[in-house]
PDB file of C-alpha atoms and ligand atoms in Angstrom:
ATOM      1  CA  MET A1430    -264.381 221.784 147.875  1.00  0.00           C
ATOM      2  CA  LYS A1431    -263.960 220.428 151.407  1.00  0.00           C
ATOM      3  CA  PRO A1432    -260.343 220.162 152.560  1.00  0.00           C
ATOM      4  CA  VAL A1433    -259.124 216.558 152.755  1.00  0.00           C
ATOM      5  CA  ASP A1434    -256.005 214.797 154.050  1.00  0.00           C
ATOM      6  CA  ILE A1435    -255.543 212.310 151.215  1.00  0.00           C
ATOM      7  CA  THR A1436    -256.238 212.325 147.461  1.00  0.00           C
ATOM      8  CA  ILE A1437    -256.364 208.998 145.621  1.00  0.00           C
ATOM      9  CA  VAL A1438    -255.836 209.457 141.875  1.00  0.00           C
ATOM     10  CA  ILE A1439    -257.189 206.760 139.559  1.00  0.00           C
ATOM     11  CA  PRO A1440    -256.524 206.895 135.795  1.00  0.00           C
ATOM     12  CA  VAL A1441    -259.382 205.329 133.854  1.00  0.00           C
ATOM     13  CA  PHE A1442    -259.321 204.258 130.225  1.00  0.00           C
ATOM     14  CA  ASN A1443    -261.992 201.712 129.308  1.00  0.00           C
ATOM     15  CA  GLU A1444    -262.334 200.114 132.737  1.00  0.00           C
ATOM     16  CA  ARG A1445    -266.166 200.029 132.970  1.00  0.00           C
ATOM     17  CA  GLU A1446    -266.480 196.607 134.580  1.00  0.00           C
ATOM     18  CA  ASN A1447    -263.765 197.222 137.168  1.00  0.00           C
ATOM     19  CA  LEU A1448    -264.899 200.517 138.637  1.00  0.00           C
ATOM     20  CA  GLU A1449    -267.650 199.486 141.009  1.00  0.00           C
ATOM     21  CA  ILE A1450    -265.572 196.801 142.718  1.00  0.00           C
ATOM     22  CA  LEU A1451    -262.591 199.138 142.778  1.00  0.00           C
ATOM     23  CA  MET A1452    -264.559 201.810 144.652  1.00  0.00           C
ATOM     24  CA  GLU A1453    -265.861 199.212 147.110  1.00  0.00           C
ATOM     25  CA  GLU A1454    -262.316 198.008 147.750  1.00  0.00           C
ATOM     26  CA  VAL A1455    -260.978 201.548 148.191  1.00  0.00           C
ATOM     27  CA  THR A1456    -263.799 202.422 150.607  1.00  0.00           C
ATOM     28  CA  CYS A1457    -263.144 199.251 152.578  1.00  0.00           C
ATOM     29  CA  ALA A1458    -259.365 199.861 152.736  1.00  0.00           C
ATOM     30  CA  MET A1459    -259.827 203.478 153.820  1.00  0.00           C
ATOM     31  CA  LYS A1460    -261.984 202.457 156.802  1.00  0.00           C
ATOM     32  CA  SER A1461    -258.849 201.686 158.793  1.00  0.00           C
ATOM     33  CA  VAL A1462    -257.203 205.000 157.844  1.00  0.00           C
ATOM     34  CA  GLU A1463    -258.221 207.761 160.192  1.00  0.00           C
ATOM     35  CA  LYS A1464    -257.975 210.515 157.603  1.00  0.00           C
ATOM     36  CA  THR A1465    -260.371 212.285 155.271  1.00  0.00           C
ATOM     37  CA  TYR A1466    -259.970 211.513 151.593  1.00  0.00           C
ATOM     38  CA  GLU A1467    -261.192 212.131 148.068  1.00  0.00           C
ATOM     39  CA  ILE A1468    -260.924 209.920 144.997  1.00  0.00           C
ATOM     40  CA  VAL A1469    -260.062 211.741 141.767  1.00  0.00           C
ATOM     41  CA  CYS A1470    -260.956 209.563 138.773  1.00  0.00           C
ATOM     42  CA  VAL A1471    -259.415 210.796 135.548  1.00  0.00           C
ATOM     43  CA  ASN A1472    -261.343 209.481 132.573  1.00  0.00           C
ATOM     44  CA  ASP A1473    -258.862 209.381 129.704  1.00  0.00           C
ATOM     45  CA  CYS A1474    -261.571 209.527 127.006  1.00  0.00           C
ATOM     46  CA  SER A1475    -262.965 206.037 127.595  1.00  0.00           C
ATOM     47  CA  THR A1476    -265.229 204.707 124.844  1.00  0.00           C
ATOM     48  CA  ASP A1477    -266.797 201.827 126.812  1.00  0.00           C
ATOM     49  CA  GLY A1478    -269.143 203.791 129.074  1.00  0.00           C
ATOM     50  CA  SER A1479    -266.686 204.117 131.986  1.00  0.00           C
ATOM     51  CA  LEU A1480    -267.668 207.774 132.361  1.00  0.00           C
ATOM     52  CA  ASP A1481    -271.334 206.887 132.938  1.00  0.00           C
ATOM     53  CA  VAL A1482    -270.321 204.351 135.578  1.00  0.00           C
ATOM     54  CA  LEU A1483    -268.137 206.968 137.259  1.00  0.00           C
ATOM     55  CA  LYS A1484    -270.998 209.468 137.284  1.00  0.00           C
ATOM     56  CA  LYS A1485    -273.276 206.902 138.961  1.00  0.00           C
ATOM     57  CA  LEU A1486    -270.627 206.133 141.557  1.00  0.00           C
ATOM     58  CA  LYS A1487    -270.089 209.845 142.219  1.00  0.00           C
ATOM     59  CA  ALA A1488    -273.833 210.311 142.765  1.00  0.00           C
ATOM     60  CA  LYS A1489    -273.596 207.747 145.592  1.00  0.00           C
ATOM     61  CA  ASP A1490    -270.312 208.939 147.100  1.00  0.00           C
ATOM     62  CA  ASN A1491    -269.463 212.628 147.244  1.00  0.00           C
ATOM     63  CA  ARG A1492    -265.810 211.834 147.924  1.00  0.00           C
ATOM     64  CA  ILE A1493    -265.494 210.921 144.237  1.00  0.00           C
ATOM     65  CA  ARG A1494    -264.426 213.619 141.773  1.00  0.00           C
ATOM     66  CA  ILE A1495    -264.243 213.153 138.011  1.00  0.00           C
ATOM     67  CA  ILE A1496    -261.951 214.810 135.512  1.00  0.00           C
ATOM     68  CA  SER A1497    -262.680 213.859 131.919  1.00  0.00           C
ATOM     69  CA  PHE A1498    -260.516 214.256 128.807  1.00  0.00           C
ATOM     70  CA  LYS A1499    -262.036 214.881 125.367  1.00  0.00           C
ATOM     71  CA  ARG A1500    -259.209 212.884 123.762  1.00  0.00           C
ATOM     72  CA  ASN A1501    -257.099 209.997 124.951  1.00  0.00           C
ATOM     73  CA  HIS A1502    -253.869 211.504 126.303  1.00  0.00           C
ATOM     74  CA  GLY A1503    -252.261 208.498 127.982  1.00  0.00           C
ATOM     75  CA  LEU A1504    -251.420 207.522 131.530  1.00  0.00           C
ATOM     76  CA  THR A1505    -248.878 210.269 132.340  1.00  0.00           C
ATOM     77  CA  SER A1506    -251.389 212.982 131.420  1.00  0.00           C
ATOM     78  CA  ALA A1507    -254.186 211.310 133.384  1.00  0.00           C
ATOM     79  CA  LEU A1508    -251.972 211.097 136.470  1.00  0.00           C
ATOM     80  CA  ASP A1509    -250.738 214.669 136.046  1.00  0.00           C
ATOM     81  CA  ALA A1510    -254.296 216.002 135.800  1.00  0.00           C
ATOM     82  CA  GLY A1511    -255.193 214.178 139.016  1.00  0.00           C
ATOM     83  CA  PHE A1512    -252.057 215.261 140.844  1.00  0.00           C
ATOM     84  CA  LYS A1513    -252.405 218.911 139.871  1.00  0.00           C
ATOM     85  CA  CYS A1514    -255.930 219.182 141.288  1.00  0.00           C
ATOM     86  CA  ALA A1515    -255.296 217.082 144.413  1.00  0.00           C
ATOM     87  CA  GLY A1516    -256.600 218.633 147.606  1.00  0.00           C
ATOM     88  CA  GLY A1517    -254.803 216.301 150.010  1.00  0.00           C
ATOM     89  CA  ASP A1518    -251.274 216.771 151.364  1.00  0.00           C
ATOM     90  CA  ILE A1519    -250.810 213.056 150.708  1.00  0.00           C
ATOM     91  CA  VAL A1520    -251.474 211.776 147.183  1.00  0.00           C
ATOM     92  CA  ALA A1521    -251.860 208.143 146.147  1.00  0.00           C
ATOM     93  CA  MET A1522    -252.038 206.691 142.650  1.00  0.00           C
ATOM     94  CA  LEU A1523    -253.753 203.437 141.832  1.00  0.00           C
ATOM     95  CA  ASP A1524    -254.576 201.647 138.563  1.00  0.00           C
ATOM     96  CA  ALA A1525    -258.258 201.102 137.812  1.00  0.00           C
ATOM     97  CA  ASP A1526    -258.066 197.481 136.646  1.00  0.00           C
ATOM     98  CA  LEU A1527    -257.837 195.929 140.142  1.00  0.00           C
ATOM     99  CA  GLN A1528    -254.294 194.659 139.541  1.00  0.00           C
ATOM    100  CA  ASN A1529    -253.219 196.855 142.462  1.00  0.00           C
ATOM    101  CA  ASP A1530    -254.867 196.040 145.763  1.00  0.00           C
ATOM    102  CA  PRO A1531    -256.296 199.032 147.679  1.00  0.00           C
ATOM    103  CA  ALA A1532    -255.796 196.963 150.850  1.00  0.00           C
ATOM    104  CA  ASP A1533    -252.097 197.903 150.575  1.00  0.00           C
ATOM    105  CA  LEU A1534    -252.860 201.613 150.999  1.00  0.00           C
ATOM    106  CA  PRO A1535    -253.047 201.751 154.832  1.00  0.00           C
ATOM    107  CA  ALA A1536    -249.497 200.336 155.193  1.00  0.00           C
ATOM    108  CA  MET A1537    -248.272 202.791 152.561  1.00  0.00           C
ATOM    109  CA  PHE A1538    -249.891 205.705 154.405  1.00  0.00           C
ATOM    110  CA  GLU A1539    -248.000 204.568 157.523  1.00  0.00           C
ATOM    111  CA  GLN A1540    -244.688 204.651 155.613  1.00  0.00           C
ATOM    112  CA  ILE A1541    -245.347 208.107 154.160  1.00  0.00           C
ATOM    113  CA  LYS A1542    -244.969 209.473 157.704  1.00  0.00           C
ATOM    114  CA  ARG A1543    -241.231 208.699 157.378  1.00  0.00           C
ATOM    115  CA  PHE A1544    -240.606 209.114 153.624  1.00  0.00           C
ATOM    116  CA  ASP A1545    -241.672 211.525 150.872  1.00  0.00           C
ATOM    117  CA  VAL A1546    -242.425 208.758 148.393  1.00  0.00           C
ATOM    118  CA  VAL A1547    -243.599 205.170 148.952  1.00  0.00           C
ATOM    119  CA  CYS A1548    -243.487 202.876 145.899  1.00  0.00           C
ATOM    120  CA  GLY A1549    -245.224 199.556 145.541  1.00  0.00           C
ATOM    121  CA  TRP A1550    -243.028 196.559 144.682  1.00  0.00           C
ATOM    122  CA  ARG A1551    -244.891 193.727 142.931  1.00  0.00           C
ATOM    123  CA  LYS A1552    -242.635 190.967 144.204  1.00  0.00           C
ATOM    124  CA  LYS A1553    -245.006 188.303 142.884  1.00  0.00           C
ATOM    125  CA  ARG A1554    -246.340 189.628 139.589  1.00  0.00           C
ATOM    126  CA  ARG A1555    -249.581 188.499 138.053  1.00  0.00           C
ATOM    127  CA  ASP A1556    -249.040 189.321 134.415  1.00  0.00           C
ATOM    128  CA  THR A1557    -248.494 187.522 131.142  1.00  0.00           C
ATOM    129  CA  PHE A1558    -245.133 185.862 130.541  1.00  0.00           C
ATOM    130  CA  VAL A1559    -244.266 188.457 127.892  1.00  0.00           C
ATOM    131  CA  LYS A1560    -245.058 191.308 130.242  1.00  0.00           C
ATOM    132  CA  LYS A1561    -243.018 189.823 133.078  1.00  0.00           C
ATOM    133  CA  ILE A1562    -240.015 189.280 130.796  1.00  0.00           C
ATOM    134  CA  SER A1563    -240.211 192.736 129.224  1.00  0.00           C
ATOM    135  CA  SER A1564    -240.452 194.280 132.685  1.00  0.00           C
ATOM    136  CA  LYS A1565    -237.396 192.285 133.854  1.00  0.00           C
ATOM    137  CA  ILE A1566    -235.423 193.494 130.825  1.00  0.00           C
ATOM    138  CA  ALA A1567    -236.514 197.114 131.312  1.00  0.00           C
ATOM    139  CA  ASN A1568    -235.623 197.026 135.022  1.00  0.00           C
ATOM    140  CA  ALA A1569    -232.232 195.395 134.405  1.00  0.00           C
ATOM    141  CA  VAL A1570    -231.247 197.780 131.592  1.00  0.00           C
ATOM    142  CA  ARG A1571    -232.391 200.799 133.617  1.00  0.00           C
ATOM    143  CA  ARG A1572    -230.494 199.732 136.727  1.00  0.00           C
ATOM    144  CA  ALA A1573    -227.316 199.201 134.671  1.00  0.00           C
ATOM    145  CA  PHE A1574    -227.785 202.594 133.026  1.00  0.00           C
ATOM    146  CA  THR A1575    -228.682 204.739 136.034  1.00  0.00           C
ATOM    147  CA  GLY A1576    -227.209 202.733 138.919  1.00  0.00           C
ATOM    148  CA  ASP A1577    -230.500 202.929 140.836  1.00  0.00           C
ATOM    149  CA  LYS A1578    -231.617 200.137 143.152  1.00  0.00           C
ATOM    150  CA  TYR A1579    -235.382 200.068 142.584  1.00  0.00           C
ATOM    151  CA  HIS A1580    -236.964 196.645 142.106  1.00  0.00           C
ATOM    152  CA  ASP A1581    -240.194 197.729 140.445  1.00  0.00           C
ATOM    153  CA  ILE A1582    -240.126 201.325 139.379  1.00  0.00           C
ATOM    154  CA  ALA A1583    -243.318 201.273 137.278  1.00  0.00           C
ATOM    155  CA  CYS A1584    -245.688 199.773 139.848  1.00  0.00           C
ATOM    156  CA  GLY A1585    -249.130 201.403 139.571  1.00  0.00           C
ATOM    157  CA  ILE A1586    -249.605 201.908 143.307  1.00  0.00           C
ATOM    158  CA  LYS A1587    -247.567 204.678 144.905  1.00  0.00           C
ATOM    159  CA  VAL A1588    -248.031 207.271 147.633  1.00  0.00           C
ATOM    160  CA  PHE A1589    -246.415 210.711 147.665  1.00  0.00           C
ATOM    161  CA  ARG A1590    -246.312 213.895 149.664  1.00  0.00           C
ATOM    162  CA  ARG A1591    -248.170 216.249 147.370  1.00  0.00           C
ATOM    163  CA  ARG A1592    -245.283 218.595 146.605  1.00  0.00           C
ATOM    164  CA  CYS A1593    -243.353 215.689 144.998  1.00  0.00           C
ATOM    165  CA  VAL A1594    -245.945 215.467 142.239  1.00  0.00           C
ATOM    166  CA  SER A1595    -247.398 218.973 142.171  1.00  0.00           C
ATOM    167  CA  ASP A1596    -243.996 220.594 141.590  1.00  0.00           C
ATOM    168  CA  MET A1597    -242.884 218.155 138.883  1.00  0.00           C
ATOM    169  CA  THR A1598    -243.002 219.081 135.200  1.00  0.00           C
ATOM    170  CA  MET A1599    -244.276 215.917 133.584  1.00  0.00           C
ATOM    171  CA  TYR A1600    -243.422 214.598 130.142  1.00  0.00           C
ATOM    172  CA  ASN A1601    -245.182 211.714 128.462  1.00  0.00           C
ATOM    173  CA  GLY A1602    -243.714 208.454 129.770  1.00  0.00           C
ATOM    174  CA  LEU A1603    -242.029 209.899 132.860  1.00  0.00           C
ATOM    175  CA  HIS A1604    -244.534 208.212 135.188  1.00  0.00           C
ATOM    176  CA  ARG A1605    -242.336 205.114 134.742  1.00  0.00           C
ATOM    177  CA  PHE A1606    -239.430 206.928 136.401  1.00  0.00           C
ATOM    178  CA  PHE A1607    -241.088 208.739 139.318  1.00  0.00           C
ATOM    179  CA  PRO A1608    -238.866 207.373 142.137  1.00  0.00           C
ATOM    180  CA  ILE A1609    -235.630 208.262 140.299  1.00  0.00           C
ATOM    181  CA  LEU A1610    -236.867 211.734 139.364  1.00  0.00           C
ATOM    182  CA  MET A1611    -238.133 212.429 142.857  1.00  0.00           C
ATOM    183  CA  GLU A1612    -234.847 211.308 144.367  1.00  0.00           C
ATOM    184  CA  LEU A1613    -233.138 213.762 142.006  1.00  0.00           C
ATOM    185  CA  ASP A1614    -235.396 216.471 143.414  1.00  0.00           C
ATOM    186  CA  GLY A1615    -234.088 215.608 146.882  1.00  0.00           C
ATOM    187  CA  TYR A1616    -237.035 213.570 148.160  1.00  0.00           C
ATOM    188  CA  THR A1617    -236.686 210.385 150.223  1.00  0.00           C
ATOM    189  CA  VAL A1618    -238.062 207.238 148.611  1.00  0.00           C
ATOM    190  CA  THR A1619    -238.849 203.764 149.929  1.00  0.00           C
ATOM    191  CA  GLU A1620    -240.311 200.591 148.432  1.00  0.00           C
ATOM    192  CA  ILE A1621    -242.874 198.330 150.040  1.00  0.00           C
ATOM    193  CA  VAL A1622    -243.948 194.872 148.849  1.00  0.00           C
ATOM    194  CA  VAL A1623    -247.544 194.948 147.603  1.00  0.00           C
ATOM    195  CA  ASN A1624    -250.107 192.458 146.411  1.00  0.00           C
ATOM    196  CA  HIS A1625    -250.551 192.103 142.657  1.00  0.00           C
ATOM    197  CA  ARG A1626    -253.467 190.464 140.926  1.00  0.00           C
ATOM    198  CA  ASN A1627    -254.612 189.547 137.465  1.00  0.00           C
ATOM    199  CA  ARG A1628    -256.457 192.295 135.614  1.00  0.00           C
ATOM    200  CA  TYR A1629    -260.084 191.737 136.613  1.00  0.00           C
ATOM    201  CA  LYS A1630    -261.897 192.749 133.384  1.00  0.00           C
ATOM    202  CA  GLY A1631    -260.967 194.566 130.176  1.00  0.00           C
ATOM    203  CA  THR A1632    -257.628 194.528 128.397  1.00  0.00           C
ATOM    204  CA  SER A1633    -254.184 195.915 129.054  1.00  0.00           C
ATOM    205  CA  LYS A1634    -253.387 199.106 127.188  1.00  0.00           C
ATOM    206  CA  TYR A1635    -249.654 198.530 127.141  1.00  0.00           C
ATOM    207  CA  ALA A1636    -247.536 196.002 125.244  1.00  0.00           C
ATOM    208  CA  ILE A1637    -243.886 195.674 124.212  1.00  0.00           C
ATOM    209  CA  GLY A1638    -244.088 198.384 121.521  1.00  0.00           C
ATOM    210  CA  ASN A1639    -245.605 201.123 123.637  1.00  0.00           C
ATOM    211  CA  ARG A1640    -243.893 200.227 126.889  1.00  0.00           C
ATOM    212  CA  LEU A1641    -240.571 198.347 126.687  1.00  0.00           C
ATOM    213  CA  PHE A1642    -239.103 200.175 123.675  1.00  0.00           C
ATOM    214  CA  ARG A1643    -240.483 203.521 124.764  1.00  0.00           C
ATOM    215  CA  SER A1644    -239.184 203.220 128.299  1.00  0.00           C
ATOM    216  CA  LEU A1645    -235.735 202.252 127.008  1.00  0.00           C
ATOM    217  CA  TYR A1646    -235.778 205.353 124.778  1.00  0.00           C
ATOM    218  CA  ASP A1647    -237.018 207.556 127.641  1.00  0.00           C
ATOM    219  CA  LEU A1648    -234.114 206.267 129.711  1.00  0.00           C
ATOM    220  CA  ILE A1649    -231.784 208.432 127.616  1.00  0.00           C
ATOM    221  CA  ALA A1650    -233.641 211.531 128.818  1.00  0.00           C
ATOM    222  CA  VAL A1651    -233.605 210.332 132.429  1.00  0.00           C
ATOM    223  CA  LYS A1652    -229.874 209.613 132.268  1.00  0.00           C
ATOM    224  CA  TRP A1653    -229.329 213.096 130.813  1.00  0.00           C
ATOM    225  CA  MET A1654    -231.255 214.600 133.745  1.00  0.00           C
ATOM    226  CA  ILE A1655    -229.161 212.625 136.231  1.00  0.00           C
ATOM    227  CA  ASN A1656    -225.929 213.807 134.595  1.00  0.00           C
ATOM    228  CA  ARG A1657    -226.994 217.438 134.264  1.00  0.00           C
ATOM    229  CA  ARG A1658    -228.549 217.849 137.684  1.00  0.00           C
ATOM    230  CA  LEU A1659    -227.497 221.123 139.325  1.00  0.00           C
ATOM    231  CA  THR A1660    -225.338 220.256 142.306  1.00  0.00           C
ATOM    232  CA  TYR A1661    -224.164 223.711 143.436  1.00  0.00           C
ATOM    233  CA  LYS A1662    -226.495 223.900 146.440  1.00  0.00           C
ATOM    234  CA  GLU A1663    -224.231 221.833 148.726  1.00  0.00           C
ATOM    235  CA  ASP A1664    -221.377 224.263 147.913  1.00  0.00           C
ATOM    236  CA  SER A1665    -223.240 227.525 148.244  1.00  0.00           C
ATOM    237  CA  ASN A1666    -224.094 229.839 151.123  1.00  0.00           C
ATOM    238  CA  GLU A1667    -225.142 233.474 151.270  1.00  0.00           C
ATOM    239  CA  LEU A1668    -222.775 235.745 153.195  1.00  0.00           C
TER     240      LEU A1668
HETATM  241  N1  LIG B1366    -254.716 204.179 131.318  1.00  0.00           N
HETATM  242  C1  LIG B1366    -255.073 205.488 131.018  1.00  0.00           C
HETATM  243  N2  LIG B1366    -254.845 205.947 129.756  1.00  0.00           N
HETATM  244  C2  LIG B1366    -254.288 205.183 128.766  1.00  0.00           C
HETATM  245  C3  LIG B1366    -253.901 203.858 129.097  1.00  0.00           C
HETATM  246  C4  LIG B1366    -254.133 203.390 130.384  1.00  0.00           C
HETATM  247  O1  LIG B1366    -255.589 206.204 131.871  1.00  0.00           O
HETATM  248  O2  LIG B1366    -254.125 205.663 127.639  1.00  0.00           O
HETATM  249  C5  LIG B1366    -254.968 203.665 132.669  1.00  0.00           C
HETATM  250  C6  LIG B1366    -255.719 202.338 132.735  1.00  0.00           C
HETATM  251  O3  LIG B1366    -257.118 202.519 132.709  1.00  0.00           O
HETATM  252  C7  LIG B1366    -255.222 201.757 134.049  1.00  0.00           C
HETATM  253  C8  LIG B1366    -253.781 202.256 134.114  1.00  0.00           C
HETATM  254  O4  LIG B1366    -253.703 203.359 133.228  1.00  0.00           O
HETATM  255  O5  LIG B1366    -255.930 202.301 135.150  1.00  0.00           O
HETATM  256  C9  LIG B1366    -252.769 201.194 133.708  1.00  0.00           C
HETATM  257  O6  LIG B1366    -253.139 200.634 132.453  1.00  0.00           O
HETATM  258  P1  LIG B1366    -253.089 199.074 132.176  1.00  0.00           P
HETATM  259  O7  LIG B1366    -253.659 198.328 133.324  1.00  0.00           O
HETATM  260  O8  LIG B1366    -253.681 198.807 130.837  1.00  0.00           O
HETATM  261  O9  LIG B1366    -251.514 198.841 132.115  1.00  0.00           O
HETATM  262  P2  LIG B1366    -250.727 197.507 132.501  1.00  0.00           P
HETATM  263  O10 LIG B1366    -251.101 197.145 133.915  1.00  0.00           O
HETATM  264  O11 LIG B1366    -251.156 196.463 131.531  1.00  0.00           O
HETATM  265  O12 LIG B1366    -249.308 197.920 132.365  1.00  0.00           O
HETATM  266 MG1  LIG B1367    -252.974 196.815 134.642  1.00  0.00          MG
END
């Protein structure tokens, strides 16, 4: 494997019709970034032929790598698999459905020079009414619970220094809390306004039941982590 500067991780679950355009957009966006990169596509056991499309794309572009699951494990697992095999010191994540705009990546790579974590903020969301409302509720409840200031914690486009993600023990659902967890680990985090678009093709895999209620439940674990964080380091020195 050739060493690269940047790894772009893309979780893929039944996104067949989006992949070709996505790769074109990523390639186009990366033209202005003077760094080497690889794209790690994690196929989360798609049943719509996404894997075949990925294989064809990989045959044309050797920067593409494919990891494929035999069962559907969900978004956190797909991201974790991509993060743990990333070759770049900088790691980006990006949804496969074209809702995130790869054209935002160059500005995020600029910001990562000053921060450990750069999170997208979908100021103008392109989602269904139900999704927008459930996201507003989840954000408001979380902010009240944890006291954090993040506008859009679960945005699908983020950039990290690799150690932020490679050192993290992931649990299912925790991808929705990355900025808070990384701040707990002592990393610096910033938000940047990004473009958001309607899903191009295919259907959303998340609804109220498997997102809003779950993330509110997961919040209990995150709050516990915040409360039980070890804080002795500021008070300790070796004599
Ligand atoms: N995804 C995945 N495994 C799953 C569900 C989703 O890898 O079990 C991927 C999906 O292909 C997409 C990203 O996670 O790239 C976000 O999913 P989706 O767009 O459906 O979520 P939404 O934007 O509706 O919250
Ligand atoms: Mg989406």
